[in-house]
Amino acid sequence: MPYWVSMLLLVLSGYVLISVALYFLQDWIMFKPEKLPSDFQFHYENQEIEEYNIETRDGAIINGLRFKAKNPKGVVFYLKGNSKSIKGWGKFAVDFTRHRYDVIMVDYRGFGKSTGRRTQKAIKRDLQVVYNKLKENVKESYIILYGRSLGSGFATKLASMNNPKMLILDAPYYSLSKVAKKYIPFMPLSLLIKFPMPTYKWLKYVNCPVHIIHGTDDKLIPYKTSVKLSKIKPKLTRLYTVIGGGHKNLNQFESYHKMLNEIMTSKSETVDLKGSSHKVNHSSKVTHEKA
């Protein structure tokens, strides 16, 4: 056998082996779950909570918490990132209960006390079940969807299929396929990736106000990702920039909390553009008629 043929077969064999390994190991690479024993007791200082379990049609259990606010104005359905469990993520609920919003957090399949085989389709279905439960007690006009990192895609999908008050995306990605391509551009990701999560496609069907918050120093999901997302539904979308913010530390910036305060408390108002420079061309020349 010619040497070049042997080398070609060796390269192809290596490529196939890497592809197979990527397919079967991506769940381990993408998700960093924290498992909790079924008898684990959640506790947060100065927070009143209620724990609940929802059984899905395939027999999985989705575990979640409700953080209660005094005289709530609505509810925030908070979809967390790809690591840990709601045991740790629960500390962020205070950013919404202080604005008099209840907060609902759930653990995805395989996280915390939640069970079941984890697939993109199954998680989307689980979250819709939780959303339906919310709608039984709260009008959609009082439901806010908040998606953080991995959760931003799921939150966008939920918003595209329902009619919440608003959608807030914290450090969102354009699609997970594109994030992965940044690190392994030579692999056929369209065939291999199990969680493509095309946020940009789902965002096209969102009809509520969209607020995007992103840090300029985010090394995992670049800030330019949110710039691109903000252009999909520009009339409904506002982009909030945290100067110097990274991927995991936005809550440590005062500017982030100012932005969140504005989002949570402001009312959508129609702007009267009559008499403004709205349609004035910057380069146009003004002619003066002689008397």
GROMACS .gro file of N, CA and C in nm, residues 121-276:
model
  468
  121LYS      N    1  -3.478   1.821   2.360
  121LYS     CA    2  -3.623   1.812   2.346
  121LYS      C    3  -3.690   1.790   2.481
  122ALA      N    4  -3.632   1.703   2.564
  122ALA     CA    5  -3.692   1.673   2.695
  122ALA      C    6  -3.690   1.795   2.786
  123ILE      N    7  -3.579   1.869   2.786
  123ILE     CA    8  -3.569   1.988   2.873
  123ILE      C    9  -3.667   2.094   2.827
  124LYS      N   10  -3.679   2.116   2.697
  124LYS     CA   11  -3.777   2.214   2.646
  124LYS      C   12  -3.917   2.175   2.689
  125ARG      N   13  -3.947   2.046   2.682
  125ARG     CA   14  -4.080   1.998   2.720
  125ARG      C   15  -4.102   2.016   2.870
  126ASP      N   16  -4.001   1.986   2.950
  126ASP     CA   17  -4.011   2.003   3.096
  126ASP      C   18  -4.041   2.147   3.133
  127LEU      N   19  -3.968   2.239   3.071
  127LEU     CA   20  -3.983   2.381   3.104
  127LEU      C   21  -4.120   2.434   3.062
  128GLN      N   22  -4.174   2.381   2.954
  128GLN     CA   23  -4.308   2.422   2.912
  128GLN      C   24  -4.412   2.371   3.012
  129VAL      N   25  -4.389   2.253   3.068
  129VAL     CA   26  -4.479   2.199   3.171
  129VAL      C   27  -4.478   2.292   3.292
  130VAL      N   28  -4.359   2.336   3.334
  130VAL     CA   29  -4.349   2.427   3.448
  130VAL      C   30  -4.419   2.559   3.415
  131TYR      N   31  -4.398   2.609   3.294
  131TYR     CA   32  -4.461   2.735   3.253
  131TYR      C   33  -4.613   2.722   3.254
  132ASN      N   34  -4.662   2.607   3.209
  132ASN     CA   35  -4.807   2.584   3.211
  132ASN      C   36  -4.861   2.586   3.353
  133LYS      N   37  -4.784   2.529   3.447
  133LYS     CA   38  -4.824   2.531   3.587
  133LYS      C   39  -4.831   2.675   3.639
  134LEU      N   40  -4.735   2.757   3.596
  134LEU     CA   41  -4.735   2.897   3.635
  134LEU      C   42  -4.861   2.967   3.585
  135LYS      N   43  -4.896   2.939   3.460
  135LYS     CA   44  -5.012   3.005   3.399
  135LYS      C   45  -5.143   2.969   3.468
  136GLU      N   46  -5.145   2.859   3.538
  136GLU     CA   47  -5.265   2.820   3.611
  136GLU      C   48  -5.292   2.915   3.728
  137ASN      N   49  -5.186   2.982   3.775
  137ASN     CA   50  -5.199   3.068   3.893
  137ASN      C   51  -5.167   3.215   3.866
  138VAL      N   52  -5.096   3.241   3.756
  138VAL     CA   53  -5.054   3.378   3.725
  138VAL      C   54  -5.080   3.408   3.579
  139LYS      N   55  -5.136   3.525   3.551
  139LYS     CA   56  -5.156   3.565   3.412
  139LYS      C   57  -5.021   3.584   3.345
  140GLU      N   58  -5.013   3.553   3.216
  140GLU     CA   59  -4.885   3.564   3.146
  140GLU      C   60  -4.830   3.706   3.147
  141SER      N   61  -4.918   3.803   3.155
  141SER     CA   62  -4.874   3.943   3.156
  141SER      C   63  -4.795   3.977   3.283
  142TYR      N   64  -4.789   3.882   3.379
  142TYR     CA   65  -4.713   3.902   3.502
  142TYR      C   66  -4.594   3.807   3.511
  143ILE      N   67  -4.566   3.734   3.403
  143ILE     CA   68  -4.456   3.638   3.402
  143ILE      C   69  -4.338   3.694   3.324
  144ILE      N   70  -4.220   3.695   3.388
  144ILE     CA   71  -4.097   3.739   3.324
  144ILE      C   72  -4.006   3.617   3.308
  145LEU      N   73  -3.951   3.598   3.189
  145LEU     CA   74  -3.857   3.490   3.164
  145LEU      C   75  -3.715   3.546   3.169
  146TYR      N   76  -3.631   3.484   3.253
  146TYR     CA   77  -3.492   3.527   3.266
  146TYR      C   78  -3.403   3.409   3.234
  147GLY      N   79  -3.319   3.422   3.131
  147GLY     CA   80  -3.229   3.314   3.092
  147GLY      C   81  -3.085   3.353   3.108
  148ARG      N   82  -3.011   3.274   3.185
  148ARG     CA   83  -2.869   3.304   3.212
  148ARG      C   84  -2.781   3.204   3.138
  149SER      N   85  -2.694   3.251   3.047
  149SER     CA   86  -2.600   3.167   2.975
  149SER      C   87  -2.673   3.051   2.906
  150LEU      N   88  -2.650   2.926   2.948
  150LEU     CA   89  -2.720   2.813   2.886
  150LEU      C   90  -2.871   2.833   2.890
  151GLY      N   91  -2.922   2.886   3.000
  151GLY     CA   92  -3.066   2.906   3.014
  151GLY      C   93  -3.124   3.010   2.921
  152SER      N   94  -3.038   3.094   2.860
  152SER     CA   95  -3.089   3.198   2.770
  152SER      C   96  -3.156   3.137   2.647
  153GLY      N   97  -3.102   3.026   2.598
  153GLY     CA   98  -3.163   2.960   2.483
  153GLY      C   99  -3.298   2.901   2.517
  154PHE      N  100  -3.305   2.833   2.631
  154PHE     CA  101  -3.433   2.774   2.674
  154PHE      C  102  -3.536   2.883   2.703
  155ALA      N  103  -3.493   2.994   2.763
  155ALA     CA  104  -3.585   3.104   2.792
  155ALA      C  105  -3.639   3.164   2.662
  156THR      N  106  -3.553   3.177   2.562
  156THR     CA  107  -3.596   3.231   2.433
  156THR      C  108  -3.696   3.138   2.367
  157LYS      N  109  -3.670   3.008   2.374
  157LYS     CA  110  -3.764   2.911   2.316
  157LYS      C  111  -3.900   2.921   2.384
  158LEU      N  112  -3.902   2.931   2.516
  158LEU     CA  113  -4.027   2.945   2.590
  158LEU      C  114  -4.101   3.072   2.549
  159ALA      N  115  -4.027   3.183   2.537
  159ALA     CA  116  -4.088   3.310   2.499
  159ALA      C  117  -4.146   3.304   2.358
  160SER      N  118  -4.082   3.227   2.271
  160SER     CA  119  -4.129   3.217   2.133
  160SER      C  120  -4.260   3.138   2.121
  161MET      N  121  -4.289   3.055   2.222
  161MET     CA  122  -4.408   2.970   2.219
  161MET      C  123  -4.519   3.020   2.312
  162ASN      N  124  -4.489   3.125   2.388
  162ASN     CA  125  -4.585   3.177   2.484
  162ASN      C  126  -4.589   3.330   2.476
  163ASN      N  127  -4.655   3.394   2.570
  163ASN     CA  128  -4.669   3.539   2.568
  163ASN      C  129  -4.638   3.600   2.703
  164PRO      N  130  -4.512   3.589   2.748
  164PRO     CA  131  -4.475   3.646   2.878
  164PRO      C  132  -4.469   3.799   2.872
  165LYS      N  133  -4.456   3.859   2.990
  165LYS     CA  134  -4.445   4.005   2.997
  165LYS      C  135  -4.319   4.054   2.928
  166MET      N  136  -4.209   3.985   2.952
  166MET     CA  137  -4.082   4.022   2.888
  166MET      C  138  -3.984   3.906   2.896
  167LEU      N  139  -3.878   3.918   2.818
  167LEU     CA  140  -3.771   3.819   2.815
  167LEU      C  141  -3.640   3.891   2.847
  168ILE      N  142  -3.567   3.842   2.949
  168ILE     CA  143  -3.438   3.899   2.985
  168ILE      C  144  -3.331   3.793   2.959
  169LEU      N  145  -3.231   3.828   2.878
  169LEU     CA  146  -3.123   3.735   2.846
  169LEU      C  147  -2.993   3.786   2.905
  170ASP      N  148  -2.930   3.703   2.985
  170ASP     CA  149  -2.805   3.737   3.055
  170ASP      C  150  -2.693   3.656   2.992
  171ALA      N  151  -2.599   3.723   2.924
  171ALA     CA  152  -2.486   3.658   2.857
  171ALA      C  153  -2.533   3.546   2.765
  172PRO      N  154  -2.622   3.577   2.670
  172PRO     CA  155  -2.675   3.474   2.581
  172PRO      C  156  -2.579   3.438   2.467
  173TYR      N  157  -2.599   3.324   2.407
  173TYR     CA  158  -2.521   3.279   2.292
  173TYR      C  159  -2.609   3.283   2.168
  174TYR      N  160  -2.547   3.296   2.053
  174TYR     CA  161  -2.620   3.298   1.926
  174TYR      C  162  -2.675   3.158   1.899
  175SER      N  163  -2.591   3.059   1.916
  175SER     CA  164  -2.630   2.918   1.915
  175SER      C  165  -2.513   2.840   1.974
  176LEU      N  166  -2.541   2.728   2.041
  176LEU     CA  167  -2.433   2.650   2.101
  176LEU      C  168  -2.345   2.587   1.994
  177SER      N  169  -2.404   2.560   1.878
  177SER     CA  170  -2.325   2.505   1.767
  177SER      C  171  -2.214   2.601   1.728
  178LYS      N  172  -2.247   2.731   1.724
  178LYS     CA  173  -2.148   2.832   1.686
  178LYS      C  174  -2.045   2.852   1.797
  179VAL      N  175  -2.087   2.839   1.923
  179VAL     CA  176  -1.990   2.849   2.033
  179VAL      C  177  -1.890   2.733   2.023
  180ALA      N  178  -1.941   2.614   1.997
  180ALA     CA  179  -1.854   2.497   1.986
  180ALA      C  180  -1.761   2.508   1.865
  181LYS      N  181  -1.811   2.563   1.757
  181LYS     CA  182  -1.731   2.576   1.634
  181LYS      C  183  -1.610   2.665   1.656
  182LYS      N  184  -1.622   2.758   1.751
  182LYS     CA  185  -1.511   2.847   1.784
  182LYS      C  186  -1.390   2.767   1.835
  183TYR      N  187  -1.418   2.656   1.906
  183TYR     CA  188  -1.311   2.577   1.967
  183TYR      C  189  -1.270   2.457   1.880
  184ILE      N  190  -1.365   2.401   1.804
  184ILE     CA  191  -1.334   2.287   1.718
  184ILE      C  192  -1.393   2.311   1.578
  185PRO      N  193  -1.334   2.405   1.504
  185PRO     CA  194  -1.389   2.444   1.373
  185PRO      C  195  -1.384   2.336   1.266
  186PHE      N  196  -1.302   2.234   1.287
  186PHE     CA  197  -1.281   2.133   1.184
  186PHE      C  198  -1.379   2.015   1.196
  187MET      N  199  -1.468   2.016   1.296
  187MET     CA  200  -1.558   1.903   1.317
  187MET      C  201  -1.696   1.929   1.256
  188PRO      N  202  -1.764   1.823   1.209
  188PRO     CA  203  -1.899   1.837   1.150
  188PRO      C  204  -2.005   1.852   1.259
  189LEU      N  205  -2.009   1.968   1.323
  189LEU     CA  206  -2.093   1.987   1.441
  189LEU      C  207  -2.242   1.975   1.412
  190SER      N  208  -2.284   2.009   1.290
  190SER     CA  209  -2.426   1.999   1.256
  190SER      C  210  -2.475   1.854   1.268
  191LEU      N  211  -2.384   1.761   1.255
  191LEU     CA  212  -2.420   1.619   1.266
  191LEU      C  213  -2.394   1.564   1.406
  192LEU      N  214  -2.302   1.624   1.478
  192LEU     CA  215  -2.258   1.567   1.605
  192LEU      C  216  -2.325   1.626   1.728
  193ILE      N  217  -2.350   1.757   1.729
  193ILE     CA  218  -2.394   1.822   1.852
  193ILE      C  219  -2.538   1.788   1.886
  194LYS      N  220  -2.560   1.749   2.011
  194LYS     CA  221  -2.694   1.709   2.056
  194LYS      C  222  -2.776   1.828   2.106
  195PHE      N  223  -2.708   1.935   2.142
  195PHE     CA  224  -2.775   2.055   2.194
  195PHE      C  225  -2.737   2.176   2.108
  196PRO      N  226  -2.786   2.185   1.986
  196PRO     CA  227  -2.749   2.298   1.899
  196PRO      C  228  -2.799   2.432   1.953
  197MET      N  229  -2.914   2.432   2.019
  197MET     CA  230  -2.969   2.551   2.087
  197MET      C  231  -2.961   2.677   2.000
  198PRO      N  232  -3.035   2.684   1.890
  198PRO     CA  233  -3.029   2.800   1.799
  198PRO      C  234  -3.111   2.919   1.852
  199THR      N  235  -3.056   2.989   1.949
  199THR     CA  236  -3.126   3.103   2.009
  199THR      C  237  -3.170   3.203   1.904
  200TYR      N  238  -3.085   3.229   1.806
  200TYR     CA  239  -3.117   3.329   1.704
  200TYR      C  240  -3.240   3.292   1.622
  201LYS      N  241  -3.264   3.164   1.601
  201LYS     CA  242  -3.383   3.121   1.528
  201LYS      C  243  -3.509   3.140   1.613
  202TRP      N  244  -3.501   3.102   1.739
  202TRP     CA  245  -3.617   3.112   1.827
  202TRP      C  246  -3.653   3.258   1.854
  203LEU      N  247  -3.551   3.345   1.860
  203LEU     CA  248  -3.575   3.486   1.890
  203LEU      C  249  -3.663   3.553   1.785
  204LYS      N  250  -3.660   3.503   1.663
  204LYS     CA  251  -3.740   3.561   1.554
  204LYS      C  252  -3.890   3.553   1.583
  205TYR      N  253  -3.930   3.460   1.670
  205TYR     CA  254  -4.073   3.438   1.697
  205TYR      C  255  -4.115   3.493   1.834
  206VAL      N  256  -4.027   3.568   1.897
  206VAL     CA  257  -4.059   3.630   2.027
  206VAL      C  258  -4.130   3.763   2.001
  207ASN      N  259  -4.242   3.784   2.068
  207ASN     CA  260  -4.321   3.906   2.045
  207ASN      C  261  -4.335   3.995   2.167
  208CYS      N  262  -4.257   3.966   2.271
  208CYS     CA  263  -4.259   4.051   2.391
  208CYS      C  264  -4.130   4.133   2.395
  209PRO      N  265  -4.122   4.234   2.481
  209PRO     CA  266  -3.998   4.311   2.496
  209PRO      C  267  -3.881   4.220   2.534
  210VAL      N  268  -3.767   4.244   2.472
  210VAL     CA  269  -3.647   4.164   2.498
  210VAL      C  270  -3.537   4.255   2.553
  211HIS      N  271  -3.481   4.216   2.667
  211HIS     CA  272  -3.372   4.291   2.729
  211HIS      C  273  -3.249   4.200   2.736
  212ILE      N  274  -3.140   4.244   2.675
  212ILE     CA  275  -3.017   4.163   2.671
  212ILE      C  276  -2.908   4.232   2.752
  213ILE      N  277  -2.850   4.158   2.847
  213ILE     CA  278  -2.742   4.211   2.931
  213ILE      C  279  -2.615   4.130   2.904
  214HIS      N  280  -2.506   4.200   2.875
  214HIS     CA  281  -2.382   4.128   2.843
  214HIS      C  282  -2.261   4.211   2.884
  215GLY      N  283  -2.156   4.144   2.930
  215GLY     CA  284  -2.032   4.210   2.968
  215GLY      C  285  -1.936   4.219   2.852
  216THR      N  286  -1.860   4.329   2.845
  216THR     CA  287  -1.767   4.348   2.733
  216THR      C  288  -1.646   4.257   2.740
  217ASP      N  289  -1.615   4.202   2.859
  217ASP     CA  290  -1.497   4.116   2.875
  217ASP      C  291  -1.533   3.969   2.891
  218ASP      N  292  -1.647   3.931   2.839
  218ASP     CA  293  -1.690   3.791   2.845
  218ASP      C  294  -1.603   3.709   2.749
  219LYS      N  295  -1.522   3.619   2.804
  219LYS     CA  296  -1.431   3.538   2.722
  219LYS      C  297  -1.497   3.410   2.671
  220LEU      N  298  -1.602   3.364   2.736
  220LEU     CA  299  -1.668   3.241   2.694
  220LEU      C  300  -1.768   3.268   2.581
  221ILE      N  301  -1.856   3.366   2.602
  221ILE     CA  302  -1.953   3.405   2.500
  221ILE      C  303  -1.929   3.553   2.471
  222PRO      N  304  -1.865   3.585   2.360
  222PRO     CA  305  -1.826   3.724   2.332
  222PRO      C  306  -1.944   3.821   2.330
  223TYR      N  307  -1.915   3.943   2.370
  223TYR     CA  308  -2.016   4.050   2.372
  223TYR      C  309  -2.081   4.069   2.235
  224LYS      N  310  -2.004   4.050   2.128
  224LYS     CA  311  -2.058   4.071   1.993
  224LYS      C  312  -2.175   3.977   1.963
  225THR      N  313  -2.183   3.866   2.038
  225THR     CA  314  -2.295   3.774   2.022
  225THR      C  315  -2.427   3.844   2.053
  226SER      N  316  -2.429   3.920   2.162
  226SER     CA  317  -2.550   3.992   2.200
  226SER      C  318  -2.581   4.105   2.103
  227VAL      N  319  -2.476   4.165   2.047
  227VAL     CA  320  -2.498   4.270   1.947
  227VAL      C  321  -2.572   4.210   1.827
  228LYS      N  322  -2.529   4.093   1.784
  228LYS     CA  323  -2.596   4.026   1.672
  228LYS      C  324  -2.740   3.989   1.708
  229LEU      N  325  -2.760   3.937   1.828
  229LEU     CA  326  -2.894   3.898   1.870
  229LEU      C  327  -2.987   4.020   1.879
  230SER      N  328  -2.933   4.133   1.921
  230SER     CA  329  -3.015   4.253   1.937
  230SER      C  330  -3.068   4.307   1.806
  231LYS      N  331  -3.009   4.265   1.696
  231LYS     CA  332  -3.051   4.313   1.564
  231LYS      C  333  -3.160   4.227   1.501
  232ILE      N  334  -3.194   4.116   1.566
  232ILE     CA  335  -3.294   4.025   1.509
  232ILE      C  336  -3.435   4.084   1.522
  233LYS      N  337  -3.468   4.136   1.640
  233LYS     CA  338  -3.597   4.203   1.662
  233LYS      C  339  -3.568   4.342   1.722
  234PRO      N  340  -3.509   4.431   1.643
  234PRO     CA  341  -3.460   4.559   1.698
  234PRO      C  342  -3.567   4.647   1.761
  235LYS      N  343  -3.689   4.640   1.713
  235LYS     CA  344  -3.795   4.725   1.768
  235LYS      C  345  -3.839   4.678   1.906
  236LEU      N  346  -3.814   4.553   1.937
  236LEU     CA  347  -3.854   4.498   2.066
  236LEU      C  348  -3.737   4.482   2.164
  237THR      N  349  -3.616   4.502   2.113
  237THR     CA  350  -3.497   4.465   2.190
  237THR      C  351  -3.417   4.585   2.237
  238ARG      N  352  -3.364   4.574   2.360
  238ARG     CA  353  -3.270   4.673   2.411
  238ARG      C  354  -3.149   4.599   2.467
  239LEU      N  355  -3.031   4.646   2.429
  239LEU     CA  356  -2.906   4.585   2.472
  239LEU      C  357  -2.843   4.668   2.584
  240TYR      N  358  -2.811   4.602   2.695
  240TYR     CA  359  -2.748   4.667   2.810
  240TYR      C  360  -2.604   4.617   2.820
  241THR      N  361  -2.510   4.710   2.824
  241THR     CA  362  -2.369   4.676   2.823
  241THR      C  363  -2.306   4.698   2.961
  242VAL      N  364  -2.245   4.592   3.015
  242VAL     CA  365  -2.172   4.603   3.142
  242VAL      C  366  -2.024   4.616   3.107
  243ILE      N  367  -1.973   4.737   3.114
  243ILE     CA  368  -1.833   4.761   3.079
  243ILE      C  369  -1.740   4.687   3.175
  244GLY      N  370  -1.656   4.602   3.118
  244GLY     CA  371  -1.561   4.526   3.198
  244GLY      C  372  -1.617   4.397   3.256
  245GLY      N  373  -1.744   4.371   3.233
  245GLY     CA  374  -1.806   4.251   3.288
  245GLY      C  375  -1.763   4.124   3.216
  246GLY      N  376  -1.742   4.017   3.293
  246GLY     CA  377  -1.706   3.888   3.235
  246GLY      C  378  -1.828   3.799   3.222
  247HIS      N  379  -1.806   3.668   3.217
  247HIS     CA  380  -1.918   3.576   3.198
  247HIS      C  381  -1.987   3.539   3.329
  248LYS      N  382  -1.910   3.538   3.439
  248LYS     CA  383  -1.967   3.490   3.565
  248LYS      C  384  -1.974   3.596   3.675
  249ASN      N  385  -1.944   3.720   3.643
  249ASN     CA  386  -1.935   3.819   3.751
  249ASN      C  387  -2.020   3.943   3.731
  250LEU      N  388  -2.120   3.939   3.644
  250LEU     CA  389  -2.200   4.058   3.619
  250LEU      C  390  -2.268   4.109   3.746
  251ASN      N  391  -2.306   4.016   3.836
  251ASN     CA  392  -2.375   4.055   3.959
  251ASN      C  393  -2.286   4.137   4.053
  252GLN      N  394  -2.155   4.137   4.026
  252GLN     CA  395  -2.062   4.212   4.109
  252GLN      C  396  -2.044   4.357   4.062
  253PHE      N  397  -2.114   4.393   3.954
  253PHE     CA  398  -2.105   4.528   3.900
  253PHE      C  399  -2.229   4.608   3.939
  254GLU      N  400  -2.207   4.725   3.992
  254GLU     CA  401  -2.319   4.812   4.028
  254GLU      C  402  -2.404   4.845   3.906
  255SER      N  403  -2.339   4.860   3.791
  255SER     CA  404  -2.411   4.894   3.668
  255SER      C  405  -2.512   4.786   3.631
  256TYR      N  406  -2.477   4.659   3.658
  256TYR     CA  407  -2.570   4.549   3.629
  256TYR      C  408  -2.698   4.565   3.710
  257HIS      N  409  -2.684   4.598   3.839
  257HIS     CA  410  -2.801   4.612   3.925
  257HIS      C  411  -2.883   4.736   3.888
  258LYS      N  412  -2.816   4.840   3.841
  258LYS     CA  413  -2.890   4.957   3.793
  258LYS      C  414  -2.972   4.922   3.669
  259MET      N  415  -2.912   4.844   3.580
  259MET     CA  416  -2.982   4.800   3.459
  259MET      C  417  -3.101   4.712   3.496
  260LEU      N  418  -3.078   4.618   3.587
  260LEU     CA  419  -3.186   4.528   3.628
  260LEU      C  420  -3.299   4.605   3.695
  261ASN      N  421  -3.262   4.704   3.774
  261ASN     CA  422  -3.363   4.787   3.840
  261ASN      C  423  -3.447   4.861   3.736
  262GLU      N  424  -3.382   4.913   3.634
  262GLU     CA  425  -3.453   4.984   3.528
  262GLU      C  426  -3.548   4.890   3.453
  263ILE      N  427  -3.499   4.769   3.425
  263ILE     CA  428  -3.581   4.672   3.352
  263ILE      C  429  -3.702   4.630   3.434
  264MET      N  430  -3.680   4.602   3.563
  264MET     CA  431  -3.786   4.549   3.647
  264MET      C  432  -3.890   4.653   3.687
  265THR      N  433  -3.852   4.779   3.688
  265THR     CA  434  -3.944   4.883   3.739
  265THR      C  435  -4.000   4.975   3.633
  266SER      N  436  -3.938   4.981   3.516
  266SER     CA  437  -3.983   5.076   3.414
  266SER      C  438  -4.107   5.026   3.342
  267LYS      N  439  -4.182   5.119   3.290
  267LYS     CA  440  -4.299   5.088   3.211
  267LYS      C  441  -4.273   5.125   3.066
  268SER      N  442  -4.324   5.044   2.977
  268SER     CA  443  -4.306   5.071   2.835
  268SER      C  444  -4.391   5.189   2.794
  269GLU      N  445  -4.327   5.291   2.740
  269GLU     CA  446  -4.398   5.411   2.701
  269GLU      C  447  -4.377   5.440   2.553
  270THR      N  448  -4.480   5.494   2.490
  270THR     CA  449  -4.469   5.533   2.350
  270THR      C  450  -4.404   5.671   2.343
  271VAL      N  451  -4.303   5.683   2.260
  271VAL     CA  452  -4.230   5.810   2.248
  271VAL      C  453  -4.290   5.892   2.134
  272ASP      N  454  -4.325   6.015   2.163
  272ASP     CA  455  -4.377   6.106   2.062
  272ASP      C  456  -4.258   6.168   1.988
  273LEU      N  457  -4.242   6.129   1.861
  273LEU     CA  458  -4.127   6.175   1.783
  273LEU      C  459  -4.155   6.305   1.708
  274LYS      N  460  -4.277   6.354   1.718
  274LYS     CA  461  -4.311   6.478   1.649
  274LYS      C  462  -4.226   6.592   1.704
  275GLY      N  463  -4.164   6.667   1.612
  275GLY     CA  464  -4.080   6.779   1.654
  275GLY      C  465  -3.938   6.740   1.689
  276SER      N  466  -3.905   6.609   1.677
  276SER     CA  467  -3.768   6.564   1.707
  276SER      C  468  -3.686   6.556   1.578
   0.00000   0.00000   0.00000
